[in-house]
Short mmCIF file of C-alpha atoms in Angstrom, two decimals:
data_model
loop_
_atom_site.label_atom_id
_atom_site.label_comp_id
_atom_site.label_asym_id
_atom_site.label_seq_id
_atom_site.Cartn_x
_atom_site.Cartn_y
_atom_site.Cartn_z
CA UNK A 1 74.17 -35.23 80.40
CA UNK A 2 71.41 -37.71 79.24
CA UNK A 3 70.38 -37.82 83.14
CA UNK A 4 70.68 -34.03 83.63
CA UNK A 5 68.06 -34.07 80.25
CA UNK A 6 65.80 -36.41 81.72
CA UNK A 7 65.78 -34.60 84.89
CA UNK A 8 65.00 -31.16 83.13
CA UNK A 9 61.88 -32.97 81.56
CA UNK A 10 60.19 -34.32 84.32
CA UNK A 11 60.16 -30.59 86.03
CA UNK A 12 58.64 -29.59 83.00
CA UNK A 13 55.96 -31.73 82.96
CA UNK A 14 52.71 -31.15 85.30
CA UNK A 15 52.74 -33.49 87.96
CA UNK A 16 49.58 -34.68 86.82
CA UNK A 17 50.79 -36.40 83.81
CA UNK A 18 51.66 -39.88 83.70
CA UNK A 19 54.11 -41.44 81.02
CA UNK A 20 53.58 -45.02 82.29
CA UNK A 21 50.11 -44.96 81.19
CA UNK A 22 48.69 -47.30 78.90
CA UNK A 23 46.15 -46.32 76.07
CA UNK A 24 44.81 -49.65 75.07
CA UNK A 25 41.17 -51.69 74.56
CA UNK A 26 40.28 -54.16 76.89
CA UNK A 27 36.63 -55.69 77.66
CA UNK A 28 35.42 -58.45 78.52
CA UNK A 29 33.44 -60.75 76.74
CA UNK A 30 29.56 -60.39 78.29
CA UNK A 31 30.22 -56.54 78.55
CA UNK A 32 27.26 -54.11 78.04
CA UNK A 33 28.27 -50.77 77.52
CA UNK A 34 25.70 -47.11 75.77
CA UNK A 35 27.13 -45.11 73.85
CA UNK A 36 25.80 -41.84 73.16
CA UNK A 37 26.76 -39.93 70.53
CA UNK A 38 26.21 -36.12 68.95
CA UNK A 39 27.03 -33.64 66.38
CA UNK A 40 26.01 -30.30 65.07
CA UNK A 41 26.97 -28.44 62.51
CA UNK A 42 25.79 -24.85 61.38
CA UNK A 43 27.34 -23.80 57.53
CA UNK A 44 26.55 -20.60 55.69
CA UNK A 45 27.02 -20.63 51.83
CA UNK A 46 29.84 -17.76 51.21
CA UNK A 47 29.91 -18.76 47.26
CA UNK A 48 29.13 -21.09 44.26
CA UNK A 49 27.99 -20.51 40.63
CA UNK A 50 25.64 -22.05 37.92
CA UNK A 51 27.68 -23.04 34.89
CA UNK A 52 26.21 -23.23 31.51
CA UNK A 53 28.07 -24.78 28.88
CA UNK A 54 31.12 -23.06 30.03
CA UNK A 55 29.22 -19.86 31.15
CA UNK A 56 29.52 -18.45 34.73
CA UNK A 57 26.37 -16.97 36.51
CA UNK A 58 27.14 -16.37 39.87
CA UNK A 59 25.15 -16.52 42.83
CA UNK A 60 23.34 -13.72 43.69
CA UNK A 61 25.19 -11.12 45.88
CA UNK A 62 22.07 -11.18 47.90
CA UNK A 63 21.41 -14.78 48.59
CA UNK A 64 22.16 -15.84 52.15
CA UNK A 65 21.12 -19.37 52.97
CA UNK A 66 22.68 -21.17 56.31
CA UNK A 67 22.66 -24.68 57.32
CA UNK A 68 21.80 -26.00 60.72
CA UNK A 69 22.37 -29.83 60.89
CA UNK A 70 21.93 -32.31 64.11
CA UNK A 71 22.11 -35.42 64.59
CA UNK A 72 22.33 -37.90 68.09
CA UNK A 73 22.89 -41.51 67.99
CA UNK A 74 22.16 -44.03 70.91
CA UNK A 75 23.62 -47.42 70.57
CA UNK A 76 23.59 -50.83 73.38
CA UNK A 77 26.89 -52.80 72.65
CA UNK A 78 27.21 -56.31 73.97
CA UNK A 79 30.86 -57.57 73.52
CA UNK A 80 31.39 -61.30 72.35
CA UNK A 81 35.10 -62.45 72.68
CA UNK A 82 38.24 -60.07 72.08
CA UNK A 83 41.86 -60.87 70.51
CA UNK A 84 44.92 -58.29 69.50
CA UNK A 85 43.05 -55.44 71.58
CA UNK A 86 40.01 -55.32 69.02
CA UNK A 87 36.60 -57.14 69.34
CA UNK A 88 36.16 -59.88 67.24
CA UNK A 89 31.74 -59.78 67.96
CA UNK A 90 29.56 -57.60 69.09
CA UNK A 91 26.05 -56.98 68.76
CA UNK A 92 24.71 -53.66 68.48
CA UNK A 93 21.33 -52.51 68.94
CA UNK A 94 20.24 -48.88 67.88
CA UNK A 95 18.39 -47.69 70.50
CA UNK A 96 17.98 -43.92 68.78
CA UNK A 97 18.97 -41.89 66.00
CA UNK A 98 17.89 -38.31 65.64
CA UNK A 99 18.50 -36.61 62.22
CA UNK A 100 17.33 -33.32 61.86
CA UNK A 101 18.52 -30.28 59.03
CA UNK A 102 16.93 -26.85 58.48
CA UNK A 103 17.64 -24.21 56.01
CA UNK A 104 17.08 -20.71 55.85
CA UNK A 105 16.81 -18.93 52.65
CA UNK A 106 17.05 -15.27 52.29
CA UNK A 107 17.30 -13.72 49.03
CA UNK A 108 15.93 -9.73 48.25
CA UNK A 109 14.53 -9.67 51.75
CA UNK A 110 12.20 -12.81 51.49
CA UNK A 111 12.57 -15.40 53.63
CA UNK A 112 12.01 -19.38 53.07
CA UNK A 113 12.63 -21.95 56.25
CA UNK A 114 12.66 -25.58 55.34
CA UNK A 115 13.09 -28.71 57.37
CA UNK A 116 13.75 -31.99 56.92
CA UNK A 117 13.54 -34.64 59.76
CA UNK A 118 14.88 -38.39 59.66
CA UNK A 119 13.95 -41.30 61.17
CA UNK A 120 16.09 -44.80 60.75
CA UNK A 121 14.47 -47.65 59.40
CA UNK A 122 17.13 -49.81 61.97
CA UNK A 123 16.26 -48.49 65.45
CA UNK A 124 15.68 -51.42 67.60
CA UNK A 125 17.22 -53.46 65.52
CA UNK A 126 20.42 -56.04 66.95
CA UNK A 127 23.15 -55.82 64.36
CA UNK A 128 25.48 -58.78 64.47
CA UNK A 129 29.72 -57.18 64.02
CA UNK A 130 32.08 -60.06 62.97
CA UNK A 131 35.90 -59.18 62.81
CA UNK A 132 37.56 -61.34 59.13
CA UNK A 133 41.14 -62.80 59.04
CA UNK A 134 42.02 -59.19 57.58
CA UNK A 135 40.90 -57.06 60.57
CA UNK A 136 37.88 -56.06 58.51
CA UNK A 137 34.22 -56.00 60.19
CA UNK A 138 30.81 -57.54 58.77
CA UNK A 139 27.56 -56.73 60.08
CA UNK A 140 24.40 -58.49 59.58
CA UNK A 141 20.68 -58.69 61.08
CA UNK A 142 20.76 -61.07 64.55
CA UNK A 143 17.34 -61.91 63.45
CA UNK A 144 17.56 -64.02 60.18
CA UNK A 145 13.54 -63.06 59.51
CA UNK A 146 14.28 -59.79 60.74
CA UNK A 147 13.05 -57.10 57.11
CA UNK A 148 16.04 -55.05 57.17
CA UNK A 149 17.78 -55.17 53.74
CA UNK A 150 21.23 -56.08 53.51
CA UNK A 151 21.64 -52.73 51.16
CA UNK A 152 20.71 -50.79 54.42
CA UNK A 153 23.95 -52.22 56.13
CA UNK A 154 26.21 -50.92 53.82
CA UNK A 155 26.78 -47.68 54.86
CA UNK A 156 27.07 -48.17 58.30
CA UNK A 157 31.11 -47.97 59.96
CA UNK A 158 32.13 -50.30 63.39
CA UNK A 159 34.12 -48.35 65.30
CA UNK A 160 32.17 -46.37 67.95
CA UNK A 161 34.73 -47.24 70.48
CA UNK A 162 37.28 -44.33 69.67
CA UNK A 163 39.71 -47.34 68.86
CA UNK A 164 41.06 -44.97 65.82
CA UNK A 165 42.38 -42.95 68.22
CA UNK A 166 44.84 -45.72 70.04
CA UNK A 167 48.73 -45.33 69.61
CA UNK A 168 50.81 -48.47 68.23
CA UNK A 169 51.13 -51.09 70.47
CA UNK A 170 54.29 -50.64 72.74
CA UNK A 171 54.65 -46.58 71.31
CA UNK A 172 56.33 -44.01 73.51
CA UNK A 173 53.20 -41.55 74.45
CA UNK A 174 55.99 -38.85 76.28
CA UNK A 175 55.86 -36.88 73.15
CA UNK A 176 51.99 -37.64 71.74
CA UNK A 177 51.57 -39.90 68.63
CA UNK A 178 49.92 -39.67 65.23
CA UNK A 179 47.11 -41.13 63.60
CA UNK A 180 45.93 -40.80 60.32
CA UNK A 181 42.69 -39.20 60.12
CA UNK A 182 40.68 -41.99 58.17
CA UNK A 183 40.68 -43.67 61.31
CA UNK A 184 38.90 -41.33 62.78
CA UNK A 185 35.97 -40.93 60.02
CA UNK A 186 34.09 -43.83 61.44
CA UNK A 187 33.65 -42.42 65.20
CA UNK A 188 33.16 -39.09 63.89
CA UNK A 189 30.14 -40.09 61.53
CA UNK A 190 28.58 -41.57 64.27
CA UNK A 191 27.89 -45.01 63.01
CA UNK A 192 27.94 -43.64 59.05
CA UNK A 193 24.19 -44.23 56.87
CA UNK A 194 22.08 -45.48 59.20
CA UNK A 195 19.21 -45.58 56.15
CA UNK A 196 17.47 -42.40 56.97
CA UNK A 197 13.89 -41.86 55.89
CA UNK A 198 12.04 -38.47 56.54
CA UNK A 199 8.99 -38.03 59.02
CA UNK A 200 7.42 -36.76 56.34
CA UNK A 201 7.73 -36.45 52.68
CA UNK A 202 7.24 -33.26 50.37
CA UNK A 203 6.77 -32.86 46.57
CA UNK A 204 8.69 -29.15 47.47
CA UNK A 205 11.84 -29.53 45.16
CA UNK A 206 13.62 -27.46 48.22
CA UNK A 207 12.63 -29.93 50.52
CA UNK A 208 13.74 -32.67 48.40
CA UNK A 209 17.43 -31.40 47.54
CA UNK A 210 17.11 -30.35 51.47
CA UNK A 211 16.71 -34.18 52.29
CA UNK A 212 19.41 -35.25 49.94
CA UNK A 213 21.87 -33.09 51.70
CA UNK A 214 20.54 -34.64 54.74
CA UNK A 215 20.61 -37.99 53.61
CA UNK A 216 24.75 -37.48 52.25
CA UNK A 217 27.28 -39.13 54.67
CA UNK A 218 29.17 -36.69 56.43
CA UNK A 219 32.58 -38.09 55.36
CA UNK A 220 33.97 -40.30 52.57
CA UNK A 221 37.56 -41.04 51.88
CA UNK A 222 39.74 -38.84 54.19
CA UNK A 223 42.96 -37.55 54.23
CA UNK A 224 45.44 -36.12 56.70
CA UNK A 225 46.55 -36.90 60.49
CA UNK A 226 45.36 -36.07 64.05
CA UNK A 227 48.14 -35.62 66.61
CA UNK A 228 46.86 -36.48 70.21
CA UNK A 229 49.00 -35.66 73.24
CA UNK A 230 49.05 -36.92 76.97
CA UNK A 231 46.96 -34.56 79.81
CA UNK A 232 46.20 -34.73 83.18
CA UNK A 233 45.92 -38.26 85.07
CA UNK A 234 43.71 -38.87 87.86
CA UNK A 235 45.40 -41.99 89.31
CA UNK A 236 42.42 -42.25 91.67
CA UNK A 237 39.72 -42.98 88.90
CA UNK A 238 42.31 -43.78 85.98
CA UNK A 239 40.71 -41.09 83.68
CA UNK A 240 43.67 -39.86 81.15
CA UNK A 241 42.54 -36.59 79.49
CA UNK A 242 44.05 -36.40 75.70
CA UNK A 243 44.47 -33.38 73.87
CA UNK A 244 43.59 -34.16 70.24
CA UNK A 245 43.81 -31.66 66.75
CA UNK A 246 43.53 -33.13 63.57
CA UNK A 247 43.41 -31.44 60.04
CA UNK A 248 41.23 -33.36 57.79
CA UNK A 249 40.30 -33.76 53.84
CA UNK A 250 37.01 -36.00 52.61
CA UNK A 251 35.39 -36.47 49.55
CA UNK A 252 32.45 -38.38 48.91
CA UNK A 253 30.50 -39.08 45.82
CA UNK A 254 27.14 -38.67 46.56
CA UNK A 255 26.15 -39.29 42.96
CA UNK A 256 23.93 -43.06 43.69
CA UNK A 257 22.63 -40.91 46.87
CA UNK A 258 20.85 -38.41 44.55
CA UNK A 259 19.57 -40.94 41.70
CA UNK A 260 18.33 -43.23 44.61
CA UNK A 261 16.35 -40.15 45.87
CA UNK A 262 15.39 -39.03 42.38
CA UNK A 263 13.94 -41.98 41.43
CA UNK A 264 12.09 -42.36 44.95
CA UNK A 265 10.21 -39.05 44.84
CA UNK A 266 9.96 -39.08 41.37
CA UNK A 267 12.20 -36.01 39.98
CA UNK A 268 13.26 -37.06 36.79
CA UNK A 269 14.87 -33.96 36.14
CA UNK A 270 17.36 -34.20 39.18
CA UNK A 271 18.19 -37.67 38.08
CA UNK A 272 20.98 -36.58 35.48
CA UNK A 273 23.28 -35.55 37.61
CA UNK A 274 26.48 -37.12 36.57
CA UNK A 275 28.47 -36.31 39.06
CA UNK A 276 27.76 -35.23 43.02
CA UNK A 277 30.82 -34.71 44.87
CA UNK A 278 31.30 -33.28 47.87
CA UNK A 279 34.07 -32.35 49.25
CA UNK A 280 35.57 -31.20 53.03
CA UNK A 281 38.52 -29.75 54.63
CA UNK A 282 38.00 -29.83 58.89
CA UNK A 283 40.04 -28.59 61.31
CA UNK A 284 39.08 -29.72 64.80
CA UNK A 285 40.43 -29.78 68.26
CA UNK A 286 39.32 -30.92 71.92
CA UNK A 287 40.14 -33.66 74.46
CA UNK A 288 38.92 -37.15 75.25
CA UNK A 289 39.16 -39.38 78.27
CA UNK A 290 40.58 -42.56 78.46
CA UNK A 291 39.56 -45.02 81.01
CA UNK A 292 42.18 -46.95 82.11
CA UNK A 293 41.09 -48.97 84.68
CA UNK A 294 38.44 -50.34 81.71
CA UNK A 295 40.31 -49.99 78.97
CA UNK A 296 38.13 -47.77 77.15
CA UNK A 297 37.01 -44.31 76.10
CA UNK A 298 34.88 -42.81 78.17
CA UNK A 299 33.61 -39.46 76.86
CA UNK A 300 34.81 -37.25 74.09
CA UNK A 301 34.23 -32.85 73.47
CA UNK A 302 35.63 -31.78 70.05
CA UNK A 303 35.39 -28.95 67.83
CA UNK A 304 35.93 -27.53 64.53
CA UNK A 305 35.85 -25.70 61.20
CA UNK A 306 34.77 -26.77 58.22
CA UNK A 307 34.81 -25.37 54.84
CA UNK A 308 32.41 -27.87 52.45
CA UNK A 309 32.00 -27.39 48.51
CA UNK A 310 29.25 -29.10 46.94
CA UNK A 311 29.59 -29.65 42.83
CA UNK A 312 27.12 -31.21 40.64
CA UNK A 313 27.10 -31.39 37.22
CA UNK A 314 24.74 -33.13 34.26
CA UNK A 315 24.12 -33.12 30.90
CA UNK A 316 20.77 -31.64 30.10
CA UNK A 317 19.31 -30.28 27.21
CA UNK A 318 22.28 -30.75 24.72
CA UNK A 319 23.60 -28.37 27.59
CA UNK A 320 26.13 -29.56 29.92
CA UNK A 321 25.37 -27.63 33.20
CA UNK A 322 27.92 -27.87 36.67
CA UNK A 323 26.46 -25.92 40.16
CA UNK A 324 29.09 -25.21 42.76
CA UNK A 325 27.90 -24.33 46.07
CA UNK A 326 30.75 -23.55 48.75
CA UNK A 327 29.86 -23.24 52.58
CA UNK A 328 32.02 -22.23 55.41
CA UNK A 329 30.84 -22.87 59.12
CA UNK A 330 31.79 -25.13 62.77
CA UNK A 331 30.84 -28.38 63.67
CA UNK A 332 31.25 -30.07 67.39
CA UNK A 333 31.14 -33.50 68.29
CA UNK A 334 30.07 -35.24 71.73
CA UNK A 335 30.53 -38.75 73.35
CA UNK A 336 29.79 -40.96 76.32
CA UNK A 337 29.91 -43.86 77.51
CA UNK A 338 27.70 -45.64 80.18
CA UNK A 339 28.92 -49.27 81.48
CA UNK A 340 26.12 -51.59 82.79
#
């Protein structure tokens, strides 16, 4: 019976598909490898209210306002030494990082466009990743004189290798595997806060809440799994396609974010904001390719939908004020890699 079963389930499969395939991280030390990353988003507001000491005004019925949001990041890796599958150094250099949001406005037939364009304050610089005891990463300047600020390191996440998407060591991949999706924040932020500073700055309060949304990471702490699945193998080149959907919830407290902005451009009366959460639920899709002849990822396509609420609340006044802002849109994702 068991061989009858077996039997049954390699007809089913396409011949294409290998089960002996093996999803892992290998590089050697000396390695170069680009990355390029990329994401866009475009969000529409579809509700949200102004709350006044417990009373509701809601948005205006006719208020549209839409969010377009990209954002492409160019990295050089050079791999130091590797243990357990994972690098335990690298230095990264960030080549490029384009950061770019625009708003439209439209509310009784007028019309207001606003932009906002970023610029890192760490391209071109090397970044030195050390793996702890504890499978944690540090990262500091290679360049001990080098002016970047330790407090512009702190947002920034390691893993722009997809390794958040690897099974379990020794896993059976005939039937997929799980991940949870916090492993995949890191990837999918595309580095995290690279310390973005506008092009140019405005005294327009638009432009400035415009830049804080900007300036917010795109995930925080995130809940929920992605299930990825074996596709075609081409035995030729190695290439294993992987089917990937994942469902996932973030929140992220973008309450510092907003004071630190506040205080920079000098509007005192955004600074009492208590509270700036915002919150996510994606649902996203798409394949990747696994190199397994090098033992990495090679490119990535993903999409999804997102549904983001935005809630920020102070005390102002003697008046304790909360404004929700809820916005429903889709968001894709790109990746390659280039191996010198």
């Amino acid at each position: 019976m068991k061989t009858l079963l077996l039997s049954v389930v390699s007809l089913a499969l396409p011949a294409a598909v290998s089960l002996d395939v093996e999803i892992a991280f290998d590089v050697s030390e000396g390695t170069t490898a680009v990355k390029s990353l990329s994401y866009s988003s475009s969000l529409e507001l579809v509700g949200g209210a102004m709350v006044v000491d417990g009373e509701e005004d809601p948005m205006p019925d006719d208020l549209v306002m839409t969010l377009e949001h990209e954002r492409s990041l160019s990295v050089r890796d050079v791999y130091g030494n590797s243990e357990g599958g994972r690098p335990l150094t690298l230095v990264r250099t960030i080549e490029s990082l384009d950061d770019a949001l625009e708003a439209s406005i439209d509310e009784g037939g007028e019309t207001q466009e606003v932009e906002v364009v970023l610029e890192s304050a760490l391209v071109g610089e090397a970044l030195r990743w050390t793996r702890g005891e504890g499978g944690e990463y540090t990262v500091a300047a290679v360049d001990e004189e080098s002016e970047v600020k330790d407090a512009w390191l702190e947002g920034l996440t390691f893993d722009l290798d997809g390794l958040g998407f690897l099974p379990e060591s020794g896993a059976d991949l005939g039937e997929g595997w799980t991940v949870p999706a916090a492993n995949l924040v890191q990837i999918l932020a595309l580095g995290g806060d690279a310390h973005g500073i506008p092009v140019e700055d405005g005294d327009d309060i638009g432009v400035f809440m415009l830049r804080t949304v900007a300036l917010m990471p795109l995930f925080g702490e995130a809940e929920g799994d992605a299930e990825l699945a074996l596709g075609e193998f081409d035995a030729e080149t190695g290439l294993q396609t992987i089917a990937l959907e994942a469902e996932i919830s973030t929140s992220v407290d973008a309450a510092d974010y907003l004071r630190r902005l506040c205080r920079e451009q000098e509007f005192d009366e955004l600074e009492s904001f208590e509270e700036v959460m915002v919150s996510s639920a994606l649902t996203i899709e798409g394949s990747l390719v696994w190199n397994t002849k090098l033992g990495r990822l090679e490119r990535f396509d993903l999409d999804g939908e997102i549904e983001r609420e935005l809630t920020m609340s102070a005390e102002q006044f003697g008046m304790v004020m909360e404004i929700v802002l809820e916005y429903e849109g889709e968001a894709s994702w790109e990746y390659e890699l280039e191996t010198e």
